[in-house]
Structures are given as C-alpha cells and as structure tokens.
Amino acid sequence: MKDIDAIAVLQDPVRRRLYEYVVAQAREVGRNEAAEAAGVARTLAAHHLDKLTQVGLLESGSRRLTGRSGPGAGRPAKVYTRARVERSVSLPARDYRTAAELLAEAADEAGLDAVLCASARRRGEALRGSAAPCGGLAEAMEVLAARGYEPHLEGAEGEGGTEGGAAPVVRMRNCPFHVVAERFPPLVCGMNLALLEGLLGADGPVRARMDARPGECCAVVETSKNNND
C-alpha cells in the first residue's frame, strides 16, 4: 500500500483519535482501553483499530491483559502498538532523506562534528527567536511537542517512576532524525543535542543531556539544578 493511502485512513476523526491514543502510550493497548479513551463503543473501536493495522499504521498482537496465566486467566486479548515503519508523503515527489544521508556521510568523513553542532545550536536559537529560555519542564514539553519529539514526563508522581526518588526528566518517544541517526549515531545525536540546547536555552532553568534508551530519542531534558549532582 502506498504511503498516501495509509495516511488517508486517518482522515476519519474517530480513527485518528484511536491512532493518536495508541501512539501516545508507547506500550500495547487493548480494545477496551482504546475505546474508552476515544469515547466510542468497543466494537467500533475494534473495527477502526483493525483498519489501522491493515494499512500498516499499527501492529497487533495478543496477550492476557489480566497478567495471570493458566486455567481461569481468560483468553488473550488483541493489543495494538505503533508500527515501526515510517510513512511520508510529498507532493510533488521529493527525496530529502537521501540528501540528508549524503550530507551526514560527508560531514562524518570530514570530521565536521563541531561545525555541525555549532550550526545546530544556532538553528535552535533561531527557532526560539526572541522568546526567553524555557522556564520549566512543562514549557519544555510544549516546545518539544511542537517539534515532533513526542515528550513525556518520567519520574513524577504517577508517571513511570524512577529509582531512588530521582528527579523527573522529560523523555522523548520520537526522534525526528531517526533514519539518519541510525546510520550516523554520534554525528546526528550530537547535532540533535546541540539543536535542543539552542531551542530550550542553554542558560535557562532546564537543560538537555545525552541519555540514550532503545526506541526513544537519544537526549532527555531535566532541570538545570541537576548539574550539581
């Protein structure tokens, strides 16, 4: 199926709400949970979730949602997660990915890491414009969400939890530069961190730092007071 056909499926408002909810959870989501979140009946949610799976926007599987096993544990339920494949549409056709990969390859071979990071930091500052540095994690999350990072707070009360009562951090479920970062991780991750520093404001109350975790952006955002740890 062509990318444009898959993306067109999201035109239905209920289907789009279901897709956005599943994507935001970053875990398997059952039909009952998705239906409740979207405010629709389970049967309607099941229909739309299966359609999203059919076109390749979601992936489905099955597991027991009760957490129990053996007799009396109930039948496995169908669950959904975001598909790993990337979809994009450009009219007329463009191929920015190849250009980005070629430029990254050239920068990597020429040892231009520092030059690239300096340029990325300036771009982040330009994107921030005249706005003051982000005043806290909540404001940082708004900025990151607008750039497609899909931020979520980890470590706050009721949010994921961290060991030993560690201070909350903002992690990002999406890397906007994922394809190129997979091929040139040190180069692109360094660029990304510099971009975030400029975007958030290096001298403000929040900072970005490297803390790579599989399936997420290579950086996290935290309060600057953690510099004293």
Short mmCIF file of C-alpha atoms in Angstrom, two decimals:
data_model
loop_
_atom_site.label_atom_id
_atom_site.label_comp_id
_atom_site.label_asym_id
_atom_site.label_seq_id
_atom_site.Cartn_x
_atom_site.Cartn_y
_atom_site.Cartn_z
CA MET A 1 0.00 0.00 0.00
CA LYS A 2 1.23 3.49 -0.88
CA ASP A 3 2.02 5.86 1.98
CA ILE A 4 -0.60 8.33 0.80
CA ASP A 5 -3.30 5.63 1.01
CA ALA A 6 -2.24 4.67 4.54
CA ILE A 7 -2.18 8.27 5.75
CA ALA A 8 -5.57 8.96 4.16
CA VAL A 9 -7.10 6.43 6.56
CA LEU A 10 -6.51 8.94 9.38
CA GLN A 11 -8.99 11.34 7.82
CA ASP A 12 -11.74 9.68 9.86
CA PRO A 13 -11.81 11.58 13.20
CA VAL A 14 -12.53 8.52 15.37
CA ARG A 15 -9.81 6.52 13.66
CA ARG A 16 -7.38 9.36 14.16
CA ARG A 17 -8.22 9.65 17.88
CA LEU A 18 -7.63 5.95 18.33
CA TYR A 19 -4.33 6.08 16.46
CA GLU A 20 -3.09 9.08 18.43
CA TYR A 21 -4.04 7.44 21.72
CA VAL A 22 -2.23 4.19 20.93
CA VAL A 23 0.86 6.08 19.76
CA ALA A 24 0.93 8.23 22.90
CA GLN A 25 1.02 5.24 25.25
CA ALA A 26 4.26 3.70 23.90
CA ARG A 27 3.00 0.28 25.02
CA GLU A 28 0.45 -2.31 23.99
CA VAL A 29 -3.12 -1.04 24.18
CA GLY A 30 -6.22 -3.23 24.31
CA ARG A 31 -9.51 -2.58 22.56
CA ASN A 32 -11.43 -1.72 25.73
CA GLU A 33 -8.87 0.86 26.81
CA ALA A 34 -8.69 2.44 23.37
CA ALA A 35 -12.49 2.57 23.05
CA GLU A 36 -12.84 4.28 26.43
CA ALA A 37 -10.14 6.81 25.58
CA ALA A 38 -11.79 7.67 22.25
CA GLY A 39 -15.29 7.70 23.70
CA VAL A 40 -16.70 5.08 21.34
CA ALA A 41 -18.14 1.58 21.60
CA ARG A 42 -15.71 -1.34 21.76
CA THR A 43 -16.99 -2.85 18.51
CA LEU A 44 -16.47 0.42 16.64
CA ALA A 45 -13.00 0.81 18.15
CA ALA A 46 -12.11 -2.75 17.14
CA HIS A 47 -13.17 -2.04 13.55
CA HIS A 48 -11.04 1.09 13.29
CA LEU A 49 -8.03 -0.42 15.09
CA ASP A 50 -8.04 -3.37 12.72
CA LYS A 51 -8.27 -0.99 9.76
CA LEU A 52 -5.24 0.91 11.06
CA THR A 53 -3.41 -2.39 11.36
CA GLN A 54 -4.45 -3.44 7.86
CA VAL A 55 -2.90 -0.33 6.30
CA GLY A 56 0.28 -0.68 8.34
CA LEU A 57 -0.07 2.25 10.76
CA LEU A 58 -0.46 -0.04 13.78
CA GLU A 59 0.80 -3.52 14.63
CA SER A 60 -1.34 -6.01 16.52
CA GLY A 61 -0.73 -8.98 18.74
CA SER A 62 -2.41 -10.78 21.60
CA ARG A 63 -1.75 -11.25 25.29
CA ARG A 64 -3.64 -11.69 28.54
CA LEU A 65 -4.30 -8.24 29.96
CA THR A 66 -5.04 -9.62 33.44
CA GLY A 67 -1.38 -10.52 33.97
CA ARG A 68 -2.40 -14.02 35.05
CA SER A 69 -1.70 -17.33 33.31
CA GLY A 70 -3.06 -20.84 33.42
CA PRO A 71 -6.66 -22.01 33.93
CA GLY A 72 -9.07 -19.19 34.68
CA ALA A 73 -6.76 -16.49 33.30
CA GLY A 74 -9.11 -15.79 30.40
CA ARG A 75 -8.49 -15.63 26.68
CA PRO A 76 -5.70 -13.49 25.25
CA ALA A 77 -6.91 -10.07 24.14
CA LYS A 78 -5.93 -8.27 20.97
CA VAL A 79 -3.49 -5.42 21.58
CA TYR A 80 -2.05 -2.69 19.38
CA THR A 81 1.15 -0.66 19.15
CA ARG A 82 2.52 1.86 16.66
CA ALA A 83 4.03 0.27 13.55
CA ARG A 84 7.78 0.62 13.19
CA VAL A 85 7.60 1.56 9.51
CA GLU A 86 7.83 5.27 8.66
CA ARG A 87 5.26 6.87 6.36
CA SER A 88 5.68 10.13 4.49
CA VAL A 89 4.06 11.95 1.59
CA SER A 90 5.50 14.72 -0.57
CA LEU A 91 3.71 16.36 -3.48
CA PRO A 92 5.48 16.70 -5.83
CA ALA A 93 7.89 13.88 -5.03
CA ARG A 94 10.97 14.87 -3.02
CA ASP A 95 13.83 12.83 -1.56
CA TYR A 96 15.19 14.81 1.38
CA ARG A 97 16.22 11.61 3.19
CA THR A 98 18.87 10.75 0.60
CA ALA A 99 20.18 14.32 0.69
CA ALA A 100 20.36 14.23 4.49
CA GLU A 101 22.19 10.90 4.47
CA LEU A 102 24.70 12.11 1.87
CA LEU A 103 25.38 15.31 3.81
CA ALA A 104 25.74 13.37 7.05
CA GLU A 105 28.14 10.95 5.39
CA ALA A 106 30.25 13.81 4.07
CA ALA A 107 30.28 15.59 7.45
CA ASP A 108 31.19 12.35 9.22
CA GLU A 109 34.07 11.60 6.85
CA ALA A 110 35.38 15.17 7.05
CA GLY A 111 35.21 15.24 10.86
CA LEU A 112 32.84 18.20 10.92
CA ASP A 113 31.08 17.25 14.17
CA ALA A 114 31.95 20.50 15.95
CA VAL A 115 30.94 22.62 12.95
CA LEU A 116 27.63 20.77 12.64
CA CYS A 117 26.87 21.13 16.35
CA ALA A 118 27.61 24.85 16.27
CA SER A 119 25.27 25.25 13.31
CA ALA A 120 22.57 23.17 15.04
CA ARG A 121 22.83 25.26 18.20
CA ARG A 122 22.40 28.45 16.18
CA ARG A 123 19.39 26.95 14.40
CA GLY A 124 17.82 26.07 17.75
CA GLU A 125 18.33 29.63 18.95
CA ALA A 126 16.81 30.95 15.73
CA LEU A 127 13.78 28.70 16.18
CA ARG A 128 13.35 30.00 19.73
CA GLY A 129 13.57 33.53 18.41
CA SER A 130 13.14 36.32 20.94
CA ALA A 131 11.49 34.02 23.49
CA ALA A 132 13.24 33.56 26.82
CA PRO A 133 14.75 30.14 27.67
CA CYS A 134 12.15 27.56 28.71
CA GLY A 135 11.03 28.25 32.26
CA GLY A 136 10.46 24.66 33.33
CA LEU A 137 9.75 21.12 32.21
CA ALA A 138 6.11 21.82 31.34
CA GLU A 139 7.09 24.62 28.98
CA ALA A 140 9.89 22.49 27.55
CA MET A 141 7.39 19.73 26.78
CA GLU A 142 5.24 22.16 24.80
CA VAL A 143 8.25 23.25 22.76
CA LEU A 144 9.36 19.66 22.15
CA ALA A 145 5.85 18.52 21.20
CA ALA A 146 5.66 21.28 18.60
CA ARG A 147 8.88 19.93 17.05
CA GLY A 148 7.58 16.35 16.87
CA TYR A 149 9.63 14.81 19.71
CA GLU A 150 6.57 13.31 21.50
CA PRO A 151 7.78 14.19 25.01
CA HIS A 152 6.55 12.52 28.19
CA LEU A 153 7.38 13.15 31.82
CA GLU A 154 9.10 10.32 33.66
CA GLY A 155 9.70 10.19 37.38
CA ALA A 156 6.91 12.49 38.56
CA GLU A 157 4.26 11.08 40.85
CA GLY A 158 2.24 8.53 38.91
CA GLU A 159 4.41 8.90 35.80
CA GLY A 160 6.67 5.94 35.13
CA GLY A 161 8.69 6.25 38.30
CA THR A 162 12.43 6.40 38.72
CA GLU A 163 14.67 4.54 41.09
CA GLY A 164 15.60 6.12 44.41
CA GLY A 165 13.19 9.03 44.05
CA ALA A 166 15.22 10.63 41.26
CA ALA A 167 14.10 13.98 39.91
CA PRO A 168 11.68 13.86 36.95
CA VAL A 169 13.01 14.10 33.43
CA VAL A 170 11.37 14.60 30.06
CA ARG A 171 12.00 11.73 27.66
CA MET A 172 11.04 11.77 24.00
CA ARG A 173 9.38 8.84 22.27
CA ASN A 174 10.25 10.08 18.79
CA CYS A 175 13.48 11.18 17.16
CA PRO A 176 12.72 13.47 14.19
CA PHE A 177 16.07 12.44 12.70
CA HIS A 178 15.66 8.70 13.31
CA VAL A 179 16.61 7.34 9.87
CA VAL A 180 19.82 9.36 9.60
CA ALA A 181 20.64 8.87 13.29
CA GLU A 182 20.57 5.09 12.81
CA ARG A 183 23.34 5.35 10.19
CA PHE A 184 25.43 8.06 11.87
CA PRO A 185 24.56 7.97 15.58
CA PRO A 186 27.42 10.03 17.13
CA LEU A 187 27.18 12.72 14.47
CA VAL A 188 23.40 13.09 14.39
CA CYS A 189 22.83 12.62 18.12
CA GLY A 190 25.41 15.31 18.84
CA MET A 191 23.67 17.57 16.34
CA ASN A 192 20.31 16.85 17.96
CA LEU A 193 21.61 17.68 21.44
CA ALA A 194 23.06 20.98 20.22
CA LEU A 195 19.77 21.82 18.50
CA LEU A 196 17.90 21.17 21.76
CA GLU A 197 20.34 23.33 23.70
CA GLY A 198 19.64 26.23 21.39
CA LEU A 199 15.91 25.56 21.30
CA LEU A 200 15.47 25.34 25.08
CA GLY A 201 18.07 27.94 26.02
CA ALA A 202 21.43 26.86 27.42
CA ASP A 203 21.33 29.34 30.32
CA GLY A 204 17.76 28.65 31.40
CA PRO A 205 16.30 26.51 34.21
CA VAL A 206 16.20 23.36 32.06
CA ARG A 207 18.91 21.58 30.12
CA ALA A 208 19.21 18.74 27.62
CA ARG A 209 21.73 15.93 28.05
CA MET A 210 22.52 12.60 26.42
CA ASP A 211 20.79 9.57 27.90
CA ALA A 212 20.05 7.17 25.05
CA ARG A 213 17.45 4.46 25.54
CA PRO A 214 16.29 1.97 22.88
CA GLY A 215 13.30 3.16 20.89
CA GLU A 216 13.50 6.77 22.09
CA CYS A 217 15.36 10.00 21.37
CA CYS A 218 19.00 10.00 22.49
CA ALA A 219 18.50 13.00 24.80
CA VAL A 220 16.48 13.84 27.89
CA VAL A 221 15.54 17.20 29.37
CA GLU A 222 15.81 17.96 33.08
CA THR A 223 16.01 20.88 35.45
CA SER A 224 19.38 22.60 35.41
CA LYS A 225 19.87 22.14 39.14
CA ASN A 226 20.80 18.53 38.30
CA ASN A 227 24.11 19.96 37.09
CA ASN A 228 25.12 19.95 40.73
CA ASP A 229 24.60 16.21 41.16
#
